[in-house]
Amino acid sequence: MKSEFDLVIVGGGMVGASLVRALVGCGLSVALVEAWPLDSEVQPSYDDRAIALAQGTRVILESIGVWERLAGDAEPIRRIHVSDRGQFGFARLDCRDHDLEALGYVATGHALGQALLRGVGDLPGVTLLCPARLDSFELDDQAARLTLSLDEGERRISARLLVAADGARSMVRAALGIEAREWGYGQSAIISNLTSGAPAPGVAYERFTDAGPMAMLPLSGARYALVWTVADTEVEEVMALDEPQFLARVQERFGNRLGRFQRAGRRSSYPLKLLLAREQVRPRLALIGNAAHAVHPITGQGFNLGIRDVAVLAEVLGDARAAGADIGALETLRAYADWRQRDQQGVALMTDGLVRLFTNPLPPVRLARNLGLLALDLAPPLKQLLSRQFMGLNGRLPRLARGVGLE
């Protein structure tokens, strides 16, 4: 059994699996370590939660050969309607203003998992270690050395680079004592898929309320994915409501733009926080995705931010390998961290600022934000700039985000 690799990726969720596919053809040997069996019914990253995919994310997924498999299950977002509940402010974004077929798309984690994971263990240069638990690891000047537990027993492997894609509660980050700036919002997101009485195909809604934002993202079959932000103190009560009570509460908060909601799927909830790791690289180590950053789901930036990490890291590693450089050297990895810093910090500040702005009850703040929404709606250049930011098309784009392969 092979025990030495160019890099080991710990975490086979959406970001880790995307990196595997992005690196195919770069001439690097890759081991993917995942604790859960690759069955999207049990893997937490691949449940029925809706995932917002920006236009820039579609380009990356096309570049790594995933979009063709996913397209049939991805509902386009052609327009976005933003409003402040009970107030006069609103703004509208439309894909036609950018000569695009969509501003973004919505797919379930289940569908995305199927597209990413099908045949991943058969890719050239890829070794799949799953289910496998990371028991311990150490980094030295030459390699990252890992001890794993598999069904057949203990296994030791090494690599020139360890990539941690193991989520916001990263075991790798914690074991290395890497600090993270982290604070909770005192809020949780309640997730469900709803059947609408008057669907508006291709329209996504972001509705700000005094308790936090409520998003409705279009899904197939006249369904909408609900992402409802509530105070932590209300989560238990809302989760305990029966279906008619839950639908009535959602209706009261959202309004009647989509008619009467008729059915609700399984509900889940998770606490909301902002997390930014103070270090994203060390010699032989890189953090990507939620292991490096986690943001509020407002504007749906989470996975989009993570897959841009993937596109940049894959390009940096591919170029280093082609130049004969050490892919685990700090100099190589700093190129990745420096490239990603502005985007990560910008999205974190934007999402955090929007949450604070739209939950502030002070009348002058409320008036200012509603005037700001109207100004945005009436200012095409500003609207275009903001739309491109949400679509992941601003700034220095890696080759995969421009539709250019790495081979």
Tab-separated table of C-alpha atoms in Angstrom:
chain	number	residue	atom	x	y	z
A	1	MET	CA	0.000	0.000	0.000
A	2	LYS	CA	1.259	3.452	-0.914
A	3	SER	CA	2.353	5.450	2.112
A	4	GLU	CA	4.099	8.521	0.672
A	5	PHE	CA	2.243	11.272	-1.179
A	6	ASP	CA	2.793	14.783	-2.423
A	7	LEU	CA	-0.125	16.013	-0.359
A	8	VAL	CA	-2.755	14.682	2.025
A	9	ILE	CA	-6.151	16.357	2.294
A	10	VAL	CA	-7.937	15.799	5.599
A	11	GLY	CA	-11.671	16.227	5.063
A	12	GLY	CA	-13.716	14.957	2.120
A	13	GLY	CA	-16.509	17.530	2.327
A	14	MET	CA	-17.351	19.910	-0.498
A	15	VAL	CA	-14.121	21.901	-0.292
A	16	GLY	CA	-11.767	18.952	0.215
A	17	ALA	CA	-13.359	16.955	-2.620
A	18	SER	CA	-13.212	20.013	-4.901
A	19	LEU	CA	-9.473	20.335	-4.260
A	20	VAL	CA	-8.920	16.704	-5.215
A	21	ARG	CA	-10.601	17.288	-8.555
A	22	ALA	CA	-8.850	20.609	-9.121
A	23	LEU	CA	-5.445	18.944	-8.769
A	24	VAL	CA	-6.079	16.162	-11.280
A	25	GLY	CA	-3.568	16.533	-14.108
A	26	CYS	CA	-1.063	18.565	-12.077
A	27	GLY	CA	1.213	15.556	-11.623
A	28	LEU	CA	0.776	15.424	-7.845
A	29	SER	CA	-0.075	12.316	-5.848
A	30	VAL	CA	-2.980	13.027	-3.492
A	31	ALA	CA	-4.451	11.137	-0.547
A	32	LEU	CA	-7.954	12.105	0.623
A	33	VAL	CA	-8.729	11.209	4.244
A	34	GLU	CA	-12.415	11.236	5.199
A	35	ALA	CA	-13.946	9.988	8.439
A	36	TRP	CA	-17.429	9.271	7.051
A	37	PRO	CA	-18.226	6.660	4.394
A	38	LEU	CA	-18.730	8.446	1.087
A	39	ASP	CA	-22.481	8.012	1.249
A	40	SER	CA	-24.244	11.354	0.945
A	41	GLU	CA	-27.055	10.086	3.184
A	42	VAL	CA	-24.773	10.167	6.228
A	43	GLN	CA	-21.893	12.507	5.338
A	44	PRO	CA	-22.820	15.768	7.134
A	45	SER	CA	-21.574	17.983	4.291
A	46	TYR	CA	-23.875	16.283	1.801
A	47	ASP	CA	-27.323	16.523	3.364
A	48	ASP	CA	-30.380	18.172	1.787
A	49	ARG	CA	-29.298	21.685	2.806
A	50	ALA	CA	-29.400	24.178	-0.075
A	51	ILE	CA	-26.035	25.478	-1.265
A	52	ALA	CA	-25.847	28.829	-3.070
A	53	LEU	CA	-23.418	28.659	-5.994
A	54	ALA	CA	-22.194	31.987	-7.357
A	55	GLN	CA	-21.616	32.476	-11.078
A	56	GLY	CA	-17.866	32.388	-10.425
A	57	THR	CA	-18.295	29.073	-8.611
A	58	ARG	CA	-20.024	27.631	-11.668
A	59	VAL	CA	-16.958	28.525	-13.749
A	60	ILE	CA	-14.667	26.745	-11.269
A	61	LEU	CA	-16.945	23.684	-11.198
A	62	GLU	CA	-16.903	23.633	-14.998
A	63	SER	CA	-13.113	23.848	-14.997
A	64	ILE	CA	-12.755	20.838	-12.691
A	65	GLY	CA	-15.291	18.714	-14.584
A	66	VAL	CA	-18.117	18.802	-12.046
A	67	TRP	CA	-20.685	21.217	-13.460
A	68	GLU	CA	-21.888	18.944	-16.261
A	69	ARG	CA	-22.925	16.372	-13.646
A	70	LEU	CA	-24.561	18.963	-11.398
A	71	ALA	CA	-26.300	21.244	-13.904
A	72	GLY	CA	-29.529	19.230	-14.055
A	73	ASP	CA	-29.962	19.588	-10.282
A	74	ALA	CA	-28.950	23.268	-10.047
A	75	GLU	CA	-31.758	25.823	-10.114
A	76	PRO	CA	-30.721	29.182	-11.632
A	77	ILE	CA	-31.030	32.459	-9.734
A	78	ARG	CA	-31.870	35.029	-12.395
A	79	ARG	CA	-33.083	37.777	-10.086
A	80	ILE	CA	-32.552	38.681	-6.437
A	81	HIS	CA	-35.039	40.773	-4.470
A	82	VAL	CA	-33.721	42.392	-1.280
A	83	SER	CA	-36.093	44.073	1.163
A	84	ASP	CA	-36.421	45.250	4.761
A	85	ARG	CA	-39.574	43.831	6.398
A	86	GLY	CA	-42.136	46.517	7.186
A	87	GLN	CA	-39.987	49.270	5.624
A	88	PHE	CA	-39.859	51.031	2.259
A	89	GLY	CA	-36.370	50.044	1.138
A	90	PHE	CA	-35.708	47.407	-1.510
A	91	ALA	CA	-33.207	46.570	-4.241
A	92	ARG	CA	-33.315	44.252	-7.252
A	93	LEU	CA	-30.478	42.479	-9.015
A	94	ASP	CA	-30.987	40.944	-12.468
A	95	CYS	CA	-28.737	38.675	-14.528
A	96	ARG	CA	-29.773	40.499	-17.715
A	97	ASP	CA	-27.862	43.539	-16.506
A	98	HIS	CA	-24.686	41.432	-16.832
A	99	ASP	CA	-25.553	39.546	-20.041
A	100	LEU	CA	-25.526	36.286	-18.084
A	101	GLU	CA	-28.057	33.484	-17.938
A	102	ALA	CA	-27.983	33.547	-14.128
A	103	LEU	CA	-26.447	35.395	-11.185
A	104	GLY	CA	-25.916	32.053	-9.506
A	105	TYR	CA	-27.517	28.692	-8.817
A	106	VAL	CA	-28.927	26.645	-5.946
A	107	ALA	CA	-28.243	22.950	-5.442
A	108	THR	CA	-28.633	20.675	-2.460
A	109	GLY	CA	-25.607	19.367	-0.636
A	110	HIS	CA	-26.776	15.897	-1.630
A	111	ALA	CA	-26.648	16.703	-5.365
A	112	LEU	CA	-23.311	18.480	-5.062
A	113	GLY	CA	-21.894	15.542	-3.135
A	114	GLN	CA	-22.998	13.115	-5.843
A	115	ALA	CA	-21.291	15.228	-8.510
A	116	LEU	CA	-18.061	15.672	-6.550
A	117	LEU	CA	-17.625	12.186	-5.144
A	118	ARG	CA	-18.715	9.898	-7.961
A	119	GLY	CA	-15.581	8.078	-9.055
A	120	VAL	CA	-13.229	10.267	-6.997
A	121	GLY	CA	-11.202	7.240	-5.874
A	122	ASP	CA	-10.570	6.270	-9.502
A	123	LEU	CA	-9.015	9.578	-10.507
A	124	PRO	CA	-5.375	9.384	-11.625
A	125	GLY	CA	-2.944	10.055	-8.799
A	126	VAL	CA	-5.677	9.927	-6.118
A	127	THR	CA	-5.789	7.509	-3.168
A	128	LEU	CA	-9.016	7.479	-1.186
A	129	LEU	CA	-8.709	6.598	2.508
A	130	CYS	CA	-12.294	6.336	3.719
A	131	PRO	CA	-13.628	5.813	6.277
A	132	ALA	CA	-10.462	6.781	8.097
A	133	ARG	CA	-9.938	8.734	11.307
A	134	LEU	CA	-6.928	10.976	11.826
A	135	ASP	CA	-5.509	9.898	15.183
A	136	SER	CA	-2.379	12.045	15.279
A	137	PHE	CA	0.084	13.876	13.081
A	138	GLU	CA	3.301	15.839	13.229
A	139	LEU	CA	5.028	18.289	10.942
A	140	ASP	CA	8.783	18.419	10.439
A	141	ASP	CA	11.145	20.010	7.954
A	142	GLN	CA	10.653	17.271	5.398
A	143	ALA	CA	7.064	16.080	5.657
A	144	ALA	CA	3.734	15.856	7.399
A	145	ARG	CA	3.421	12.446	9.062
A	146	LEU	CA	-0.036	11.100	9.890
A	147	THR	CA	-1.355	8.134	11.834
A	148	LEU	CA	-4.787	6.963	10.702
A	149	SER	CA	-7.307	4.423	11.941
A	150	LEU	CA	-9.072	2.455	9.205
A	151	ASP	CA	-11.344	-0.576	9.345
A	152	GLU	CA	-8.356	-2.787	8.607
A	153	GLY	CA	-6.258	-1.196	11.353
A	154	GLU	CA	-3.687	1.533	11.873
A	155	ARG	CA	-1.892	3.072	8.912
A	156	ARG	CA	0.921	5.615	8.738
A	157	ILE	CA	1.343	7.911	5.762
A	158	SER	CA	3.420	10.989	4.960
A	159	ALA	CA	3.267	13.864	2.509
A	160	ARG	CA	5.125	17.002	1.608
A	161	LEU	CA	1.976	18.994	2.410
A	162	LEU	CA	-0.991	18.536	4.735
A	163	VAL	CA	-4.154	20.387	3.700
A	164	ALA	CA	-6.765	20.788	6.440
A	165	ALA	CA	-10.270	20.873	4.968
A	166	ASP	CA	-11.888	19.520	8.119
A	167	GLY	CA	-14.384	22.285	8.836
A	168	ALA	CA	-14.925	25.059	11.352
A	169	ARG	CA	-14.119	22.738	14.255
A	170	SER	CA	-10.881	21.700	12.568
A	171	MET	CA	-9.025	19.049	14.544
A	172	VAL	CA	-5.850	19.912	12.631
A	173	ARG	CA	-6.064	23.618	13.465
A	174	ALA	CA	-6.781	22.891	17.123
A	175	ALA	CA	-3.990	20.314	17.455
A	176	LEU	CA	-1.454	22.848	16.181
A	177	GLY	CA	-2.695	25.543	18.549
A	178	ILE	CA	-3.589	27.897	15.704
A	179	GLU	CA	-5.770	30.600	17.206
A	180	ALA	CA	-8.876	31.892	15.493
A	181	ARG	CA	-10.720	35.153	15.897
A	182	GLU	CA	-14.183	33.886	16.626
A	183	TRP	CA	-17.394	35.361	17.897
A	184	GLY	CA	-20.977	34.191	17.857
A	185	TYR	CA	-23.942	36.263	16.771
A	186	GLY	CA	-26.317	34.855	19.376
A	187	GLN	CA	-28.265	33.549	16.393
A	188	SER	CA	-28.879	30.238	14.668
A	189	ALA	CA	-29.962	29.388	11.141
A	190	ILE	CA	-33.055	27.238	10.767
A	191	ILE	CA	-33.025	25.334	7.502
A	192	SER	CA	-35.935	23.750	5.655
A	193	ASN	CA	-37.237	23.246	2.115
A	194	LEU	CA	-40.724	24.676	1.555
A	195	THR	CA	-43.345	24.123	-1.118
A	196	SER	CA	-44.714	27.448	-2.353
A	197	GLY	CA	-48.246	28.206	-3.496
A	198	ALA	CA	-47.156	30.843	-6.054
A	199	PRO	CA	-43.595	30.091	-7.155
A	200	ALA	CA	-41.525	32.756	-8.877
A	201	PRO	CA	-39.049	30.742	-10.988
A	202	GLY	CA	-35.488	31.992	-10.837
A	203	VAL	CA	-36.093	34.589	-8.113
A	204	ALA	CA	-34.241	34.542	-4.785
A	205	TYR	CA	-35.349	36.658	-1.843
A	206	GLU	CA	-33.281	38.148	0.963
A	207	ARG	CA	-35.682	39.656	3.487
A	208	PHE	CA	-34.292	41.418	6.517
A	209	THR	CA	-36.366	41.307	9.685
A	210	ASP	CA	-35.900	42.683	13.175
A	211	ALA	CA	-34.782	39.197	14.299
A	212	GLY	CA	-32.334	38.644	11.439
A	213	PRO	CA	-32.334	37.866	7.719
A	214	MET	CA	-34.602	35.341	6.045
A	215	ALA	CA	-33.555	33.966	2.656
A	216	MET	CA	-35.697	32.049	0.167
A	217	LEU	CA	-33.665	30.326	-2.540
A	218	PRO	CA	-35.388	28.720	-5.551
A	219	LEU	CA	-35.308	24.940	-5.893
A	220	SER	CA	-36.919	22.656	-8.461
A	221	GLY	CA	-40.555	21.599	-8.148
A	222	ALA	CA	-41.981	24.911	-6.864
A	223	ARG	CA	-39.848	24.543	-3.725
A	224	TYR	CA	-37.803	27.132	-1.891
A	225	ALA	CA	-34.893	26.620	0.441
A	226	LEU	CA	-35.471	28.564	3.630
A	227	VAL	CA	-32.553	29.959	5.638
A	228	TRP	CA	-34.148	31.671	8.627
A	229	THR	CA	-32.016	33.437	11.218
A	230	VAL	CA	-33.473	33.415	14.728
A	231	ALA	CA	-32.140	34.266	18.168
A	232	ASP	CA	-30.545	31.330	19.955
A	233	THR	CA	-33.159	31.685	22.697
A	234	GLU	CA	-35.937	30.976	20.164
A	235	VAL	CA	-34.428	27.970	18.390
A	236	GLU	CA	-35.877	25.299	20.644
A	237	GLU	CA	-39.370	26.777	20.390
A	238	VAL	CA	-39.287	27.122	16.583
A	239	MET	CA	-37.887	23.621	16.091
A	240	ALA	CA	-40.691	22.212	18.303
A	241	LEU	CA	-43.518	23.771	16.244
A	242	ASP	CA	-45.661	21.370	14.272
A	243	GLU	CA	-45.755	21.856	10.497
A	244	PRO	CA	-48.831	24.144	10.301
A	245	GLN	CA	-47.496	26.311	13.133
A	246	PHE	CA	-44.054	26.473	11.523
A	247	LEU	CA	-45.486	27.454	8.134
A	248	ALA	CA	-47.652	30.125	9.757
A	249	ARG	CA	-44.635	31.594	11.559
A	250	VAL	CA	-42.604	31.667	8.339
A	251	GLN	CA	-45.534	33.219	6.462
A	252	GLU	CA	-45.894	35.953	9.052
A	253	ARG	CA	-42.184	36.778	8.819
A	254	PHE	CA	-41.773	36.531	5.052
A	255	GLY	CA	-45.107	37.762	3.739
A	256	ASN	CA	-47.133	36.608	0.738
A	257	ARG	CA	-44.799	37.187	-2.214
A	258	LEU	CA	-44.736	33.431	-2.834
A	259	GLY	CA	-48.359	32.768	-1.945
A	260	ARG	CA	-49.226	30.440	0.917
A	261	PHE	CA	-46.535	27.976	1.891
A	262	GLN	CA	-48.028	24.505	1.742
A	263	ARG	CA	-45.463	22.037	3.022
A	264	ALA	CA	-42.179	22.055	4.908
A	265	GLY	CA	-39.423	19.476	4.699
A	266	ARG	CA	-37.190	18.291	7.508
A	267	ARG	CA	-35.874	21.106	9.699
A	268	SER	CA	-32.357	21.510	11.036
A	269	SER	CA	-30.505	24.287	12.821
A	270	TYR	CA	-26.940	25.359	13.466
A	271	PRO	CA	-25.397	28.262	15.422
A	272	LEU	CA	-23.965	31.202	13.510
A	273	LYS	CA	-20.536	32.660	14.073
A	274	LEU	CA	-17.694	34.432	12.354
A	275	LEU	CA	-14.337	32.659	12.395
A	276	LEU	CA	-11.014	33.704	10.912
A	277	ALA	CA	-7.881	31.659	11.602
A	278	ARG	CA	-4.927	33.837	12.579
A	279	GLU	CA	-2.616	31.633	10.500
A	280	GLN	CA	-3.637	29.812	7.358
A	281	VAL	CA	-0.265	28.370	6.417
A	282	ARG	CA	2.767	26.961	8.137
A	283	PRO	CA	5.603	24.913	6.673
A	284	ARG	CA	3.933	21.681	5.426
A	285	LEU	CA	0.421	22.988	6.232
A	286	ALA	CA	-2.423	24.884	4.555
A	287	LEU	CA	-5.938	25.535	5.869
A	288	ILE	CA	-8.805	25.879	3.398
A	289	GLY	CA	-12.562	26.377	3.555
A	290	ASN	CA	-14.231	26.512	6.948
A	291	ALA	CA	-11.036	25.354	8.661
A	292	ALA	CA	-9.678	28.798	7.734
A	293	HIS	CA	-12.859	30.911	7.850
A	294	ALA	CA	-16.575	30.659	8.554
A	295	VAL	CA	-19.016	33.479	7.826
A	296	HIS	CA	-22.687	34.287	8.419
A	297	PRO	CA	-24.909	32.746	5.691
A	298	ILE	CA	-26.276	36.171	4.708
A	299	THR	CA	-25.723	36.526	0.917
A	300	GLY	CA	-24.771	32.808	0.750
A	301	GLN	CA	-21.002	33.233	0.517
A	302	GLY	CA	-19.746	30.234	2.531
A	303	PHE	CA	-19.004	27.530	-0.056
A	304	ASN	CA	-18.216	30.131	-2.707
A	305	LEU	CA	-15.439	31.523	-0.528
A	306	GLY	CA	-14.112	28.020	0.116
A	307	ILE	CA	-13.998	26.962	-3.518
A	308	ARG	CA	-12.056	30.120	-4.367
A	309	ASP	CA	-9.501	28.894	-1.802
A	310	VAL	CA	-9.414	25.657	-3.788
A	311	ALA	CA	-8.858	27.397	-7.125
A	312	VAL	CA	-5.991	29.511	-5.791
A	313	LEU	CA	-4.269	26.722	-3.839
A	314	ALA	CA	-4.487	24.340	-6.798
A	315	GLU	CA	-2.882	26.945	-9.073
A	316	VAL	CA	-0.101	27.739	-6.597
A	317	LEU	CA	0.691	24.061	-6.045
A	318	GLY	CA	0.509	23.201	-9.738
A	319	ASP	CA	2.861	26.050	-10.635
A	320	ALA	CA	5.261	25.076	-7.834
A	321	ARG	CA	5.353	21.490	-9.008
A	322	ALA	CA	5.962	22.566	-12.621
A	323	ALA	CA	8.844	24.783	-11.464
A	324	GLY	CA	10.383	21.995	-9.376
A	325	ALA	CA	9.720	23.888	-6.139
A	326	ASP	CA	8.752	22.337	-2.807
A	327	ILE	CA	4.947	22.457	-2.548
A	328	GLY	CA	5.122	22.338	1.254
A	329	ALA	CA	7.658	25.116	1.690
A	330	LEU	CA	6.471	28.204	3.537
A	331	GLU	CA	7.455	30.440	0.613
A	332	THR	CA	5.139	28.477	-1.690
A	333	LEU	CA	2.242	28.474	0.761
A	334	ARG	CA	2.556	32.173	1.560
A	335	ALA	CA	1.741	32.883	-2.079
A	336	TYR	CA	-1.605	31.148	-1.489
A	337	ALA	CA	-2.287	32.908	1.837
A	338	ASP	CA	-1.385	36.355	0.515
A	339	TRP	CA	-3.554	35.898	-2.571
A	340	ARG	CA	-6.577	34.829	-0.540
A	341	GLN	CA	-6.303	37.353	2.295
A	342	ARG	CA	-8.139	40.257	0.678
A	343	ASP	CA	-11.092	38.193	-0.528
A	344	GLN	CA	-11.525	36.349	2.762
A	345	GLN	CA	-11.328	39.456	4.901
A	346	GLY	CA	-13.552	41.412	2.521
A	347	VAL	CA	-16.322	38.795	2.613
A	348	ALA	CA	-16.036	38.488	6.401
A	349	LEU	CA	-16.350	42.260	6.863
A	350	MET	CA	-19.197	42.528	4.357
A	351	THR	CA	-21.312	39.742	5.870
A	352	ASP	CA	-20.642	40.864	9.427
A	353	GLY	CA	-21.446	44.478	8.562
A	354	LEU	CA	-24.727	43.555	6.855
A	355	VAL	CA	-25.849	41.486	9.834
A	356	ARG	CA	-25.121	44.322	12.246
A	357	LEU	CA	-26.660	46.966	9.997
A	358	PHE	CA	-29.933	45.154	9.385
A	359	THR	CA	-30.492	44.043	12.972
A	360	ASN	CA	-29.953	47.522	14.415
A	361	PRO	CA	-33.368	48.756	15.643
A	362	LEU	CA	-32.453	52.462	15.976
A	363	PRO	CA	-34.752	54.590	13.768
A	364	PRO	CA	-31.918	56.669	12.197
A	365	VAL	CA	-30.065	53.476	11.237
A	366	ARG	CA	-33.263	51.947	9.880
A	367	LEU	CA	-33.928	55.038	7.763
A	368	ALA	CA	-30.337	55.124	6.481
A	369	ARG	CA	-30.305	51.476	5.411
A	370	ASN	CA	-33.632	51.803	3.587
A	371	LEU	CA	-32.425	54.900	1.759
A	372	GLY	CA	-29.256	52.952	0.958
A	373	LEU	CA	-31.264	50.092	-0.564
A	374	LEU	CA	-33.216	52.506	-2.739
A	375	ALA	CA	-30.019	54.294	-3.796
A	376	LEU	CA	-28.497	50.935	-4.745
A	377	ASP	CA	-31.557	50.044	-6.815
A	378	LEU	CA	-31.301	53.346	-8.694
A	379	ALA	CA	-27.523	53.284	-9.260
A	380	PRO	CA	-26.625	50.758	-12.002
A	381	PRO	CA	-22.806	51.133	-11.683
A	382	LEU	CA	-22.910	50.479	-7.928
A	383	LYS	CA	-25.370	47.630	-8.409
A	384	GLN	CA	-23.111	46.054	-11.022
A	385	LEU	CA	-20.066	46.281	-8.759
A	386	LEU	CA	-21.949	44.714	-5.858
A	387	SER	CA	-23.410	41.989	-8.074
A	388	ARG	CA	-19.965	41.047	-9.379
A	389	GLN	CA	-18.722	40.790	-5.798
A	390	PHE	CA	-21.554	38.433	-4.883
A	391	MET	CA	-20.890	36.433	-8.070
A	392	GLY	CA	-17.204	36.002	-7.192
A	393	LEU	CA	-16.020	37.848	-10.296
A	394	ASN	CA	-14.106	40.748	-8.741
A	395	GLY	CA	-10.425	40.975	-7.915
A	396	ARG	CA	-7.537	38.825	-9.128
A	397	LEU	CA	-9.068	35.606	-10.413
A	398	PRO	CA	-7.174	32.296	-10.544
A	399	ARG	CA	-7.110	30.367	-13.820
A	400	LEU	CA	-9.869	27.927	-12.804
A	401	ALA	CA	-12.178	30.899	-12.089
A	402	ARG	CA	-11.479	32.163	-15.616
A	403	GLY	CA	-12.280	28.826	-17.210
A	404	VAL	CA	-8.619	27.990	-17.881
A	405	GLY	CA	-7.323	24.567	-16.889
A	406	LEU	CA	-4.166	23.977	-14.867
A	407	GLU	CA	-2.643	21.293	-17.078
